[in-house]
Amino acid sequence: MGSSTKIPGYTNTGYTNKNRVLASACSFAALSLACGVGTVQAQDAEPRKNSINTLIEEVEVTARKRADGERLQDVPVAATAYSGAQLDALQTQDLESLAFKMPNVQMDDAGTIKSTANFTVRGLGVNSSIPSIDPTVGVFVDGMYLGINAGVILDLFDLEGIEVLRGPQGLLFGRNVTGGAVVVKTAKPTEEFTSRVRVSTTAQQETNLAGVISGQISENVNGRLTAYYNEDQGWFENKYTGNDNMGASTTWFIRPSFSVELGDSADLVVKMESGKVDADGIVGQNRGDYAQAIADSVGVTDWDNSEDSFELAIDEEGMAETEWNQVITEYNQDVAFGNGTITNILAYRDYDMFGTGDVDSLPVPVFHSTSLIEQDQLSNELRYAGRFGATSITTGLYWFNQDLKYMEGREILGVLAPLSPVFPLNQIGGGVQEHEAIGVFTQADIDLNESWVLTLGGRYSKEDKDVQISSVDAGSGCDINSCPDWEFVDSETWSAFTPKVGLQWLMSDSSQAYAVWTKGFRSGGYNMRNTVPGESPGPTDQEEQNSFEIGAKAQWLGGRVKTNMALFHNTIDDMQREVNLPSETAGVAQLIRNTANATIRGAEFELMAAATDSLLFTVNLGYVDGEYDDVWLDISGDGVVDGADYDLEIPRLAPWTYGVGMVHDLQLGSWGALTSRINYNHRDASAYTDNNLGMLSEVEMVDFSIGIAPDGGNYRLALFGKNMLDEVSEGNDTQLPEVMGGLFELGPNASFTPLNRGRVIGLELNYEI
């Protein structure tokens, strides 16, 4: 399946066939990782597969959607990728745990609705949990684009691999990926019988049980069954209720999959998944100047709400229930035309969420919320990848359809209910949206000679959105499920052509440099959480991006050392932002607007070096700088557009991210090997809100693991620790008004600040049957 044409002197990467054989030998021989250095072990001596071997192995990626996977070091794309075995070796459990290990990448949970992504790459991200706001970083699971940012913080058990592509990827991946793309590939069924169980537990009372079984069902059919269960008894202490297990959740999913060989030239893979999460509501802290005095008034006198504290004091612990079901089918057919492969990915997903939470984050009922999301999507991608002489072609059609409903209720000033029949003030609103997107794309990689490859490509995208919206207001007449009459009905169409031009220089068998110019496109949209009656919920204009990048990748000492680097310069026109402003009547006024034009530039560097056969070092470094070029909305909130607006920092743009890591394998004779891993990563503070009053803290993150695996054994036992410095970090930081409803004093710096967890220590056992 997916074979490539064997043309003398060329391959899909531009290497000669001879060079490709040598490079593959260096990548996969694992004979002391010294290929090309001159030391070769006897061919009949099978080396032990330790963690260093696993982490230094070449990773195959699908960044160019060719028929066959390509080595990460060969593709002219700034990306970080891990195989499934590498994710296991690094004890990576979810997307969020990768957030600090890559330069210029933030993969945080928004904190408002559990598993809602606030992903940012190279300073481009959204600060919103409104599902009608298209994310700037697209998440793709087995070729299926996830249409909303809710339900995205995925567990990474039983994966084939994961790729994080930095910069706009709108040509081949489509759908609004102006910041980048996260590509998740779950493991496929195997003909050989395999099975594995993972059990982990932490001192904070989180238990995880997961297992997989895979093998041949019949002559042409293989099957795989993955099951996952997690019981989290909570990490935080709520000083008001005395609950020291706040943030508890139960999560499970089951993922059956099948692969069918349809003759010698075709196959079909079907992957299904069904899951559910039952969780507590918002884990929020209010850092306002009056928060402690309010807590004192109801008897909570020992609460610490400083920026260095994980303590909560909330009266509404809330809840969140999430369910999803999905089916992804991938059909591949080899064809003689260009010795290529036709691939069709048909995917369906439905997602439902209902939750309640305490937005004021105080031990009195001031601002509570209820939210509902119902989303279903259907998509199909048909593409062809093949080669004609010196040119590799990838071309295709993409179609995406989504039905979305979002409803929200706000209970304002319940604290005054005993004093007045007016309160609590119940505000309800939301909307429904029908959304269709189509795309046509082509990319050609032309080998000009053995050293130079020219890339030319383009994509035409068109998106239609039809909406019915009612503002979140006491007079809307809505309930939490629907509205009898929608006050705003509209439809809009956006389209764009996004070209790409690139040049790759293959300097040697193990090094390359590249330069790429491309455009990105993010369709406009509507605000389904319109909290300011009288303000239009849209539509916004589409956001467009021009991106220029130069980069280089190299391997040294036969693959023992790998370095990747990139410089980029992006200009963003008609930047779409959710402008969060304190509101006396709504708590938070949220406006979706095109606010500005901006320029973002920066650099990235990654290094992986095997100093010896048992010692590996990693380094990552990222720098981002941004500025507004034109501003036409009062984002500072002072009533005018002036220099104060231009001087603001672009939200979610952390100037410096960097980290170092070490992995060491210690041979213990008949006991096997003891593997130690430690990582230190830093992320600068950054603004969260456009007016810069909301900030995300600077974070120093230290993780470690110590594991033992016997030679020839079938298990691995590891002790692990996360956030060992017990650093406080936030999902978001949104300002609340000093006065709610003109009656209740919240005071200066009142905030809604959902917290991430601090130190976690646990044990993990992986057992292969």
Tab-separated table of N, CA, C and O in Angstrom, residues 163-212:
chain	number	residue	atom	x	y	z
A	163	GLU	N	1.833	14.831	15.938
A	163	GLU	CA	2.646	15.857	15.295
A	163	GLU	C	2.071	17.220	15.658
A	163	GLU	O	0.853	17.403	15.628
A	164	VAL	N	2.929	18.162	15.990
A	164	VAL	CA	2.521	19.536	16.204
A	164	VAL	C	3.242	20.384	15.164
A	164	VAL	O	4.464	20.549	15.211
A	165	LEU	N	2.477	20.873	14.190
A	165	LEU	CA	3.024	21.645	13.077
A	165	LEU	C	2.856	23.124	13.396
A	165	LEU	O	1.740	23.594	13.643
A	166	ARG	N	3.954	23.865	13.396
A	166	ARG	CA	3.920	25.279	13.758
A	166	ARG	C	3.814	26.148	12.504
A	166	ARG	O	4.462	25.877	11.495
A	167	GLY	N	3.015	27.187	12.615
A	167	GLY	CA	2.794	28.069	11.481
A	167	GLY	C	1.549	27.647	10.714
A	167	GLY	O	1.006	26.562	10.920
A	168	PRO	N	1.040	28.504	9.819
A	168	PRO	CA	-0.199	28.205	9.093
A	168	PRO	C	-0.057	26.954	8.238
A	168	PRO	O	0.919	26.786	7.513
A	169	GLN	N	-1.038	26.056	8.344
A	169	GLN	CA	-1.035	24.805	7.588
A	169	GLN	C	-2.303	24.705	6.739
A	169	GLN	O	-2.841	23.625	6.520
A	170	GLY	N	-2.779	25.829	6.282
A	170	GLY	CA	-4.074	25.873	5.636
A	170	GLY	C	-4.145	25.233	4.275
A	170	GLY	O	-5.242	25.043	3.762
A	171	LEU	N	-3.020	24.878	3.649
A	171	LEU	CA	-3.091	24.322	2.307
A	171	LEU	C	-3.585	22.877	2.342
A	171	LEU	O	-4.591	22.523	1.733
A	172	LEU	N	-2.909	22.008	3.076
A	172	LEU	CA	-3.251	20.591	3.085
A	172	LEU	C	-4.213	20.226	4.208
A	172	LEU	O	-4.986	19.279	4.082
A	173	PHE	N	-4.157	20.935	5.329
A	173	PHE	CA	-5.012	20.597	6.452
A	173	PHE	C	-6.275	21.457	6.522
A	173	PHE	O	-7.253	21.074	7.153
A	174	GLY	N	-6.236	22.635	5.909
A	174	GLY	CA	-7.441	23.433	5.776
A	174	GLY	C	-8.025	23.916	7.091
A	174	GLY	O	-7.415	23.846	8.140
A	175	ARG	N	-9.202	24.480	7.027
A	175	ARG	CA	-10.051	24.887	8.133
A	175	ARG	C	-9.330	25.672	9.213
A	175	ARG	O	-9.087	25.177	10.301
A	176	ASN	N	-8.981	26.880	8.886
A	176	ASN	CA	-8.667	27.892	9.898
A	176	ASN	C	-7.434	27.632	10.734
A	176	ASN	O	-7.349	28.082	11.869
A	177	VAL	N	-6.466	26.893	10.226
A	177	VAL	CA	-5.276	26.602	11.024
A	177	VAL	C	-4.208	27.664	10.755
A	177	VAL	O	-3.125	27.387	10.236
A	178	THR	N	-4.496	28.885	11.143
A	178	THR	CA	-3.547	29.978	10.934
A	178	THR	C	-2.381	29.903	11.912
A	178	THR	O	-1.307	30.435	11.645
A	179	GLY	N	-2.586	29.281	13.070
A	179	GLY	CA	-1.505	29.155	14.037
A	179	GLY	C	-0.697	27.885	13.852
A	179	GLY	O	0.524	27.885	13.971
A	180	GLY	N	-1.367	26.793	13.569
A	180	GLY	CA	-0.693	25.513	13.421
A	180	GLY	C	-1.698	24.389	13.469
A	180	GLY	O	-2.916	24.599	13.491
A	181	ALA	N	-1.196	23.167	13.482
A	181	ALA	CA	-2.049	21.981	13.481
A	181	ALA	C	-1.484	20.953	14.448
A	181	ALA	O	-0.273	20.747	14.514
A	182	VAL	N	-2.382	20.329	15.202
A	182	VAL	CA	-2.038	19.204	16.067
A	182	VAL	C	-2.642	17.964	15.430
A	182	VAL	O	-3.868	17.859	15.307
A	183	VAL	N	-1.797	17.041	15.001
A	183	VAL	CA	-2.226	15.858	14.260
A	183	VAL	C	-2.042	14.634	15.159
A	183	VAL	O	-0.918	14.278	15.519
A	184	VAL	N	-3.151	14.013	15.533
A	184	VAL	CA	-3.139	12.852	16.418
A	184	VAL	C	-3.491	11.617	15.599
A	184	VAL	O	-4.507	11.596	14.892
A	185	LYS	N	-2.659	10.581	15.702
A	185	LYS	CA	-2.898	9.332	14.975
A	185	LYS	C	-3.026	8.193	15.979
A	185	LYS	O	-2.058	7.843	16.653
A	186	THR	N	-4.219	7.624	16.096
A	186	THR	CA	-4.401	6.490	16.996
A	186	THR	C	-3.837	5.232	16.343
A	186	THR	O	-3.709	5.142	15.121
A	187	ALA	N	-3.488	4.243	17.173
A	187	ALA	CA	-2.849	3.030	16.677
A	187	ALA	C	-3.811	2.220	15.809
A	187	ALA	O	-5.015	2.144	16.081
A	188	LYS	N	-3.275	1.582	14.776
A	188	LYS	CA	-4.066	0.777	13.861
A	188	LYS	C	-4.069	-0.692	14.299
A	188	LYS	O	-3.172	-1.143	15.012
A	189	PRO	N	-5.065	-1.444	13.865
A	189	PRO	CA	-5.063	-2.884	14.136
A	189	PRO	C	-3.840	-3.556	13.517
A	189	PRO	O	-3.342	-3.140	12.461
A	190	THR	N	-3.352	-4.591	14.170
A	190	THR	CA	-2.176	-5.318	13.710
A	190	THR	C	-2.545	-6.771	13.423
A	190	THR	O	-3.470	-7.333	14.022
A	191	GLU	N	-1.800	-7.373	12.514
A	191	GLU	CA	-2.008	-8.798	12.235
A	191	GLU	C	-1.445	-9.645	13.366
A	191	GLU	O	-2.059	-10.631	13.787
A	192	GLU	N	-0.298	-9.249	13.881
A	192	GLU	CA	0.302	-9.963	14.997
A	192	GLU	C	-0.466	-9.658	16.279
A	192	GLU	O	-0.848	-8.519	16.542
A	193	PHE	N	-0.683	-10.685	17.101
A	193	PHE	CA	-1.413	-10.490	18.352
A	193	PHE	C	-0.560	-9.698	19.338
A	193	PHE	O	0.593	-10.038	19.604
A	194	THR	N	-1.122	-8.626	19.868
A	194	THR	CA	-0.462	-7.838	20.903
A	194	THR	C	-1.505	-7.425	21.932
A	194	THR	O	-2.696	-7.279	21.621
A	195	SER	N	-1.066	-7.227	23.154
A	195	SER	CA	-1.958	-6.725	24.191
A	195	SER	C	-1.125	-6.015	25.246
A	195	SER	O	0.038	-6.349	25.472
A	196	ARG	N	-1.739	-5.036	25.876
A	196	ARG	CA	-1.020	-4.246	26.868
A	196	ARG	C	-2.010	-3.665	27.866
A	196	ARG	O	-3.136	-3.317	27.504
A	197	VAL	N	-1.571	-3.557	29.104
A	197	VAL	CA	-2.371	-2.934	30.157
A	197	VAL	C	-1.521	-1.860	30.831
A	197	VAL	O	-0.333	-2.077	31.083
A	198	ARG	N	-2.124	-0.707	31.098
A	198	ARG	CA	-1.449	0.358	31.831
A	198	ARG	C	-2.270	0.691	33.074
A	198	ARG	O	-3.480	0.928	32.988
A	199	VAL	N	-1.606	0.690	34.213
A	199	VAL	CA	-2.243	1.048	35.471
A	199	VAL	C	-1.388	2.121	36.125
A	199	VAL	O	-0.164	1.979	36.221
A	200	SER	N	-2.022	3.198	36.568
A	200	SER	CA	-1.275	4.237	37.275
A	200	SER	C	-2.121	4.783	38.403
A	200	SER	O	-3.357	4.772	38.343
A	201	THR	N	-1.454	5.258	39.420
A	201	THR	CA	-2.128	5.891	40.544
A	201	THR	C	-1.227	6.981	41.093
A	201	THR	O	-0.005	6.916	40.944
A	202	THR	N	-1.822	7.985	41.680
A	202	THR	CA	-1.045	9.106	42.211
A	202	THR	C	-1.355	9.294	43.683
A	202	THR	O	-2.391	8.837	44.201
A	203	ALA	N	-0.458	10.006	44.335
A	203	ALA	CA	-0.676	10.337	45.743
A	203	ALA	C	-1.883	11.237	45.919
A	203	ALA	O	-2.422	11.352	47.023
A	204	GLN	N	-2.315	11.874	44.828
A	204	GLN	CA	-3.474	12.753	44.882
A	204	GLN	C	-4.763	12.002	44.533
A	204	GLN	O	-5.765	12.608	44.179
A	205	GLN	N	-4.723	10.672	44.597
A	205	GLN	CA	-5.895	9.819	44.446
A	205	GLN	C	-6.488	9.867	43.046
A	205	GLN	O	-7.700	9.921	42.869
A	206	GLU	N	-5.629	9.802	42.047
A	206	GLU	CA	-6.081	9.652	40.670
A	206	GLU	C	-5.660	8.270	40.187
A	206	GLU	O	-4.486	7.927	40.222
A	207	THR	N	-6.618	7.484	39.725
A	207	THR	CA	-6.354	6.127	39.269
A	207	THR	C	-6.712	6.007	37.801
A	207	THR	O	-7.784	6.453	37.363
A	208	ASN	N	-5.805	5.404	37.043
A	208	ASN	CA	-5.999	5.246	35.607
A	208	ASN	C	-5.799	3.791	35.230
A	208	ASN	O	-4.811	3.168	35.622
A	209	LEU	N	-6.724	3.245	34.487
A	209	LEU	CA	-6.635	1.875	33.984
A	209	LEU	C	-6.948	1.890	32.501
A	209	LEU	O	-8.010	2.388	32.090
A	210	ALA	N	-6.030	1.384	31.701
A	210	ALA	CA	-6.216	1.375	30.251
A	210	ALA	C	-5.644	0.092	29.678
A	210	ALA	O	-4.680	-0.465	30.222
A	211	GLY	N	-6.231	-0.372	28.610
A	211	GLY	CA	-5.756	-1.602	28.002
A	211	GLY	C	-6.053	-1.648	26.517
A	211	GLY	O	-6.939	-0.937	26.017
A	212	VAL	N	-5.296	-2.476	25.808
A	212	VAL	CA	-5.497	-2.638	24.377
A	212	VAL	C	-5.203	-4.083	23.995
A	212	VAL	O	-4.313	-4.723	24.565
